Structure formats: structure tokens, C-alpha cells
Amino acid sequence: MLGTKQANQFVDTLTQLATAATSAVTMIHSLLEMANDGLGFNLDEQSLADTRSTHKCHAISDDRPKADSASYSVCWRGKTCFLGNNLPFRLFERLVRWPNRFFSHDELLHEVWQGCRSPDAVRSVVKVLRRKLREAGMEELASAINGTVRNHLALTLDRKL
């Protein structure tokens, strides 16, 4: 059994590995397109389409963040933050669907946690989500998770990110 410190190191290392893998897929996709376009390799369109669909997260040029359920990652401005199939991802996925809308903690507890939990559970997961986004270089996005309305939470994208 791992201790708390070891478990945290394990999770952090796994997160870094997943982020690196995501970056590698993006680089491979770029190289495949360069090879097809400029080097005369004749890769069939289906092969290129398959590589694009495996990581469509990076194909978005929009300034809006995206919750990529295929990789359980947040994608924003060319960066990826792997969250995993867990509460921080499900919370972000919920908030990003309706940006600038405040959800009560009770709504989030019902919809994200799917059961009765303490309101402290929301604050705890928000703290983890913000930390992971900051570690992935998404400081502005982490700051856009807005809890200024008492017992409510929103992803406020109206302000300039």
C-alpha cells in the first residue's frame, strides 16, 4: 500500500506522462502531415484522418476551452491538462458546457457527484482542478473558475482570457 506522499507522487508522475503522451501524439500528427505534404510520402487520407480523430483536442483554434472526454483532458490555447476520469474532469466538463452560468453547489453535487456530499466536496475538487490547470500552464483558465457568488460556481469566459 502506498503512503499519501507516494500516492501523490504516483499521480503527479502519471499526469506528467499522460501530458507528454498527448504532446507526442500532436507532434506525430504534425510530422505525418508534413511528410504527406512536403516530403512526397503518399499517406492515404484515411490514415491521416485516423490520426486527427485520435487527438482532435489540439485541432481547435477557438479560444474556448474544451473538455476532451476521449482523453479526459482540458484543451486550451494549444495546451493540454490531463485530469483523468475523475471529479475534477467531470466538474470542468459541466462548467465548460455552459460558460458564464453560475451553478449552485447543490446542483453540482447532484449532477457531478450524483449523490449527497458535503459542500466542502465542491471546494476541495475546485482546488484540485485549479492546481492541475495551473501546473499545465493554464493560469488564466484556472482563475476563470469563479466562486465569487456564495455557494455557486461558474467558468467565467466573458472576461478577457
PDB file of C-alpha atoms in Angstrom:
ATOM      1  CA  MET A   1       0.000   0.000   0.000  1.00  0.00           C
ATOM      2  CA  LEU A   2       1.338   3.436  -0.937  1.00  0.00           C
ATOM      3  CA  GLY A   3       1.552   6.224   1.591  1.00  0.00           C
ATOM      4  CA  THR A   4      -0.071   9.596   0.888  1.00  0.00           C
ATOM      5  CA  LYS A   5       3.171  11.185  -0.312  1.00  0.00           C
ATOM      6  CA  GLN A   6       3.967   8.242  -2.579  1.00  0.00           C
ATOM      7  CA  ALA A   7       0.413   8.170  -3.915  1.00  0.00           C
ATOM      8  CA  ASN A   8       0.610  11.892  -4.743  1.00  0.00           C
ATOM      9  CA  GLN A   9       3.962  11.376  -6.480  1.00  0.00           C
ATOM     10  CA  PHE A  10       2.493   8.454  -8.408  1.00  0.00           C
ATOM     11  CA  VAL A  11      -0.500  10.511  -9.558  1.00  0.00           C
ATOM     12  CA  ASP A  12       1.710  13.501 -10.457  1.00  0.00           C
ATOM     13  CA  THR A  13       4.080  11.288 -12.460  1.00  0.00           C
ATOM     14  CA  LEU A  14       1.180   9.597 -14.223  1.00  0.00           C
ATOM     15  CA  THR A  15      -0.296  13.016 -15.053  1.00  0.00           C
ATOM     16  CA  GLN A  16       3.038  14.210 -16.464  1.00  0.00           C
ATOM     17  CA  LEU A  17       3.313  11.041 -18.533  1.00  0.00           C
ATOM     18  CA  ALA A  18      -0.206  11.473 -19.922  1.00  0.00           C
ATOM     19  CA  THR A  19       0.517  15.118 -20.784  1.00  0.00           C
ATOM     20  CA  ALA A  20       3.759  14.099 -22.507  1.00  0.00           C
ATOM     21  CA  ALA A  21       1.919  11.381 -24.437  1.00  0.00           C
ATOM     22  CA  THR A  22      -0.674  13.908 -25.557  1.00  0.00           C
ATOM     23  CA  SER A  23       2.081  16.233 -26.768  1.00  0.00           C
ATOM     24  CA  ALA A  24       3.793  13.345 -28.553  1.00  0.00           C
ATOM     25  CA  VAL A  25       0.581  12.454 -30.405  1.00  0.00           C
ATOM     26  CA  THR A  26       0.264  16.071 -31.524  1.00  0.00           C
ATOM     27  CA  MET A  27       3.874  16.140 -32.748  1.00  0.00           C
ATOM     28  CA  ILE A  28       3.447  12.821 -34.570  1.00  0.00           C
ATOM     29  CA  HIS A  29       0.313  14.138 -36.262  1.00  0.00           C
ATOM     30  CA  SER A  30       2.188  17.271 -37.384  1.00  0.00           C
ATOM     31  CA  LEU A  31       5.071  15.178 -38.721  1.00  0.00           C
ATOM     32  CA  LEU A  32       2.683  12.909 -40.621  1.00  0.00           C
ATOM     33  CA  GLU A  33       1.051  15.909 -42.263  1.00  0.00           C
ATOM     34  CA  MET A  34       4.458  17.421 -43.110  1.00  0.00           C
ATOM     35  CA  ALA A  35       5.575  14.094 -44.550  1.00  0.00           C
ATOM     36  CA  ASN A  36       2.450  13.854 -46.644  1.00  0.00           C
ATOM     37  CA  ASP A  37       2.516  17.478 -47.796  1.00  0.00           C
ATOM     38  CA  GLY A  38       6.159  18.276 -48.324  1.00  0.00           C
ATOM     39  CA  LEU A  39       8.229  15.137 -48.475  1.00  0.00           C
ATOM     40  CA  GLY A  40       6.263  13.245 -51.064  1.00  0.00           C
ATOM     41  CA  PHE A  41       5.121  10.454 -48.774  1.00  0.00           C
ATOM     42  CA  ASN A  42       1.792   9.295 -50.022  1.00  0.00           C
ATOM     43  CA  LEU A  43      -0.088   8.556 -46.835  1.00  0.00           C
ATOM     44  CA  ASP A  44      -3.695   7.764 -47.552  1.00  0.00           C
ATOM     45  CA  GLU A  45      -6.316  10.226 -46.339  1.00  0.00           C
ATOM     46  CA  GLN A  46      -7.870   7.637 -44.016  1.00  0.00           C
ATOM     47  CA  SER A  47      -4.580   7.247 -42.110  1.00  0.00           C
ATOM     48  CA  LEU A  48      -4.320  10.997 -41.661  1.00  0.00           C
ATOM     49  CA  ALA A  49      -7.973  11.223 -40.642  1.00  0.00           C
ATOM     50  CA  ASP A  50      -7.426   8.476 -38.073  1.00  0.00           C
ATOM     51  CA  THR A  51      -4.504  10.344 -36.503  1.00  0.00           C
ATOM     52  CA  ARG A  52      -6.528  13.561 -36.448  1.00  0.00           C
ATOM     53  CA  SER A  53      -9.505  11.967 -34.759  1.00  0.00           C
ATOM     54  CA  THR A  54      -7.392  10.355 -32.056  1.00  0.00           C
ATOM     55  CA  HIS A  55      -6.445  13.767 -30.821  1.00  0.00           C
ATOM     56  CA  LYS A  56      -8.853  16.348 -32.097  1.00  0.00           C
ATOM     57  CA  CYS A  57      -8.278  18.291 -28.890  1.00  0.00           C
ATOM     58  CA  HIS A  58      -5.435  20.244 -30.484  1.00  0.00           C
ATOM     59  CA  ALA A  59      -7.237  20.957 -33.742  1.00  0.00           C
ATOM     60  CA  ILE A  60      -9.387  23.600 -32.112  1.00  0.00           C
ATOM     61  CA  SER A  61      -8.277  27.134 -32.905  1.00  0.00           C
ATOM     62  CA  ASP A  62     -11.114  28.648 -30.926  1.00  0.00           C
ATOM     63  CA  ASP A  63     -10.178  30.449 -27.740  1.00  0.00           C
ATOM     64  CA  ARG A  64     -12.805  28.464 -25.830  1.00  0.00           C
ATOM     65  CA  PRO A  65     -11.518  25.679 -23.590  1.00  0.00           C
ATOM     66  CA  LYS A  66     -12.631  22.133 -24.349  1.00  0.00           C
ATOM     67  CA  ALA A  67     -13.200  19.100 -22.154  1.00  0.00           C
ATOM     68  CA  ASP A  68     -11.972  16.174 -24.262  1.00  0.00           C
ATOM     69  CA  SER A  69     -13.814  13.111 -22.975  1.00  0.00           C
ATOM     70  CA  ALA A  70     -11.718  10.781 -25.144  1.00  0.00           C
ATOM     71  CA  SER A  71      -8.553  11.648 -23.213  1.00  0.00           C
ATOM     72  CA  TYR A  72     -10.139  13.115 -20.050  1.00  0.00           C
ATOM     73  CA  SER A  73      -8.167  16.289 -20.665  1.00  0.00           C
ATOM     74  CA  VAL A  74      -8.755  20.012 -20.789  1.00  0.00           C
ATOM     75  CA  CYS A  75      -7.510  21.594 -24.016  1.00  0.00           C
ATOM     76  CA  TRP A  76      -6.996  25.318 -24.296  1.00  0.00           C
ATOM     77  CA  ARG A  77      -4.756  27.553 -26.397  1.00  0.00           C
ATOM     78  CA  GLY A  78      -2.617  24.673 -27.600  1.00  0.00           C
ATOM     79  CA  LYS A  79      -2.075  23.276 -24.123  1.00  0.00           C
ATOM     80  CA  THR A  80      -3.448  20.105 -22.626  1.00  0.00           C
ATOM     81  CA  CYS A  81      -4.112  19.289 -18.994  1.00  0.00           C
ATOM     82  CA  PHE A  82      -4.762  15.616 -18.301  1.00  0.00           C
ATOM     83  CA  LEU A  83      -7.257  15.263 -15.455  1.00  0.00           C
ATOM     84  CA  GLY A  84      -8.315  11.633 -15.752  1.00  0.00           C
ATOM     85  CA  ASN A  85     -11.735  10.077 -15.371  1.00  0.00           C
ATOM     86  CA  ASN A  86     -12.460  11.721 -12.048  1.00  0.00           C
ATOM     87  CA  LEU A  87     -14.357  14.506 -10.306  1.00  0.00           C
ATOM     88  CA  PRO A  88     -12.140  17.413 -11.458  1.00  0.00           C
ATOM     89  CA  PHE A  89     -12.713  16.381 -15.093  1.00  0.00           C
ATOM     90  CA  ARG A  90     -16.459  15.897 -14.628  1.00  0.00           C
ATOM     91  CA  LEU A  91     -16.728  19.256 -12.850  1.00  0.00           C
ATOM     92  CA  PHE A  92     -14.825  21.059 -15.614  1.00  0.00           C
ATOM     93  CA  GLU A  93     -16.881  19.270 -18.269  1.00  0.00           C
ATOM     94  CA  ARG A  94     -20.060  20.522 -16.591  1.00  0.00           C
ATOM     95  CA  LEU A  95     -18.841  24.118 -16.245  1.00  0.00           C
ATOM     96  CA  VAL A  96     -17.462  24.403 -19.780  1.00  0.00           C
ATOM     97  CA  ARG A  97     -20.788  23.263 -21.295  1.00  0.00           C
ATOM     98  CA  TRP A  98     -22.458  26.443 -20.024  1.00  0.00           C
ATOM     99  CA  PRO A  99     -19.755  29.073 -19.589  1.00  0.00           C
ATOM    100  CA  ASN A 100     -20.630  32.194 -17.621  1.00  0.00           C
ATOM    101  CA  ARG A 101     -23.532  30.462 -15.889  1.00  0.00           C
ATOM    102  CA  PHE A 102     -23.385  30.066 -12.132  1.00  0.00           C
ATOM    103  CA  PHE A 103     -24.348  26.654 -10.761  1.00  0.00           C
ATOM    104  CA  SER A 104     -25.279  26.228  -7.137  1.00  0.00           C
ATOM    105  CA  HIS A 105     -23.192  23.824  -5.114  1.00  0.00           C
ATOM    106  CA  ASP A 106     -26.348  21.750  -4.656  1.00  0.00           C
ATOM    107  CA  GLU A 107     -26.791  21.464  -8.452  1.00  0.00           C
ATOM    108  CA  LEU A 108     -23.172  20.438  -8.870  1.00  0.00           C
ATOM    109  CA  LEU A 109     -23.340  17.930  -6.040  1.00  0.00           C
ATOM    110  CA  HIS A 110     -26.402  16.373  -7.652  1.00  0.00           C
ATOM    111  CA  GLU A 111     -25.144  16.403 -11.254  1.00  0.00           C
ATOM    112  CA  VAL A 112     -21.400  15.841 -10.890  1.00  0.00           C
ATOM    113  CA  TRP A 113     -21.195  13.816  -7.695  1.00  0.00           C
ATOM    114  CA  GLN A 114     -24.565  12.156  -8.308  1.00  0.00           C
ATOM    115  CA  GLY A 115     -25.387  11.974  -4.664  1.00  0.00           C
ATOM    116  CA  CYS A 116     -25.297  13.647  -1.307  1.00  0.00           C
ATOM    117  CA  ARG A 117     -21.966  15.101  -0.338  1.00  0.00           C
ATOM    118  CA  SER A 118     -20.794  17.935   1.809  1.00  0.00           C
ATOM    119  CA  PRO A 119     -20.498  21.374   0.177  1.00  0.00           C
ATOM    120  CA  ASP A 120     -16.834  21.110   1.186  1.00  0.00           C
ATOM    121  CA  ALA A 121     -16.522  18.447  -1.527  1.00  0.00           C
ATOM    122  CA  VAL A 122     -17.097  21.098  -4.210  1.00  0.00           C
ATOM    123  CA  ARG A 123     -14.444  23.405  -2.766  1.00  0.00           C
ATOM    124  CA  SER A 124     -11.987  20.536  -2.476  1.00  0.00           C
ATOM    125  CA  VAL A 125     -12.387  19.434  -6.104  1.00  0.00           C
ATOM    126  CA  VAL A 126     -12.238  23.044  -7.344  1.00  0.00           C
ATOM    127  CA  LYS A 127      -8.929  23.431  -5.526  1.00  0.00           C
ATOM    128  CA  VAL A 128      -7.535  20.287  -7.221  1.00  0.00           C
ATOM    129  CA  LEU A 129      -8.858  21.380 -10.634  1.00  0.00           C
ATOM    130  CA  ARG A 130      -7.314  24.852 -10.353  1.00  0.00           C
ATOM    131  CA  ARG A 131      -3.974  23.387  -9.220  1.00  0.00           C
ATOM    132  CA  LYS A 132      -3.848  20.965 -12.159  1.00  0.00           C
ATOM    133  CA  LEU A 133      -4.731  23.685 -14.661  1.00  0.00           C
ATOM    134  CA  ARG A 134      -2.021  25.961 -13.233  1.00  0.00           C
ATOM    135  CA  GLU A 135       0.542  23.156 -13.374  1.00  0.00           C
ATOM    136  CA  ALA A 136      -0.353  22.701 -17.059  1.00  0.00           C
ATOM    137  CA  GLY A 137       0.315  26.395 -17.744  1.00  0.00           C
ATOM    138  CA  MET A 138      -3.363  27.386 -17.824  1.00  0.00           C
ATOM    139  CA  GLU A 139      -3.264  30.016 -15.073  1.00  0.00           C
ATOM    140  CA  GLU A 140      -5.871  32.244 -16.724  1.00  0.00           C
ATOM    141  CA  LEU A 141      -8.277  29.352 -17.189  1.00  0.00           C
ATOM    142  CA  ALA A 142      -7.813  28.298 -13.556  1.00  0.00           C
ATOM    143  CA  SER A 143      -8.608  31.862 -12.500  1.00  0.00           C
ATOM    144  CA  ALA A 144     -11.762  31.815 -14.637  1.00  0.00           C
ATOM    145  CA  ILE A 145     -13.295  29.224 -12.299  1.00  0.00           C
ATOM    146  CA  ASN A 146     -15.358  31.736 -10.398  1.00  0.00           C
ATOM    147  CA  GLY A 147     -16.718  31.171  -6.926  1.00  0.00           C
ATOM    148  CA  THR A 148     -17.477  34.800  -6.092  1.00  0.00           C
ATOM    149  CA  VAL A 149     -21.217  34.170  -5.782  1.00  0.00           C
ATOM    150  CA  ARG A 150     -21.806  32.461  -2.456  1.00  0.00           C
ATOM    151  CA  ASN A 151     -22.311  28.694  -2.816  1.00  0.00           C
ATOM    152  CA  HIS A 152     -22.201  28.928  -6.627  1.00  0.00           C
ATOM    153  CA  LEU A 153     -19.561  28.232  -9.245  1.00  0.00           C
ATOM    154  CA  ALA A 154     -19.066  29.269 -12.882  1.00  0.00           C
ATOM    155  CA  LEU A 155     -16.461  29.206 -15.601  1.00  0.00           C
ATOM    156  CA  THR A 156     -16.465  32.900 -16.481  1.00  0.00           C
ATOM    157  CA  LEU A 157     -15.210  33.311 -20.016  1.00  0.00           C
ATOM    158  CA  ASP A 158     -16.770  36.722 -20.706  1.00  0.00           C
ATOM    159  CA  ARG A 159     -13.807  38.492 -19.277  1.00  0.00           C
ATOM    160  CA  LYS A 160     -10.723  38.623 -21.470  1.00  0.00           C
ATOM    161  CA  LEU A 161      -8.745  35.381 -21.108  1.00  0.00           C
TER     162      LEU A 161
END
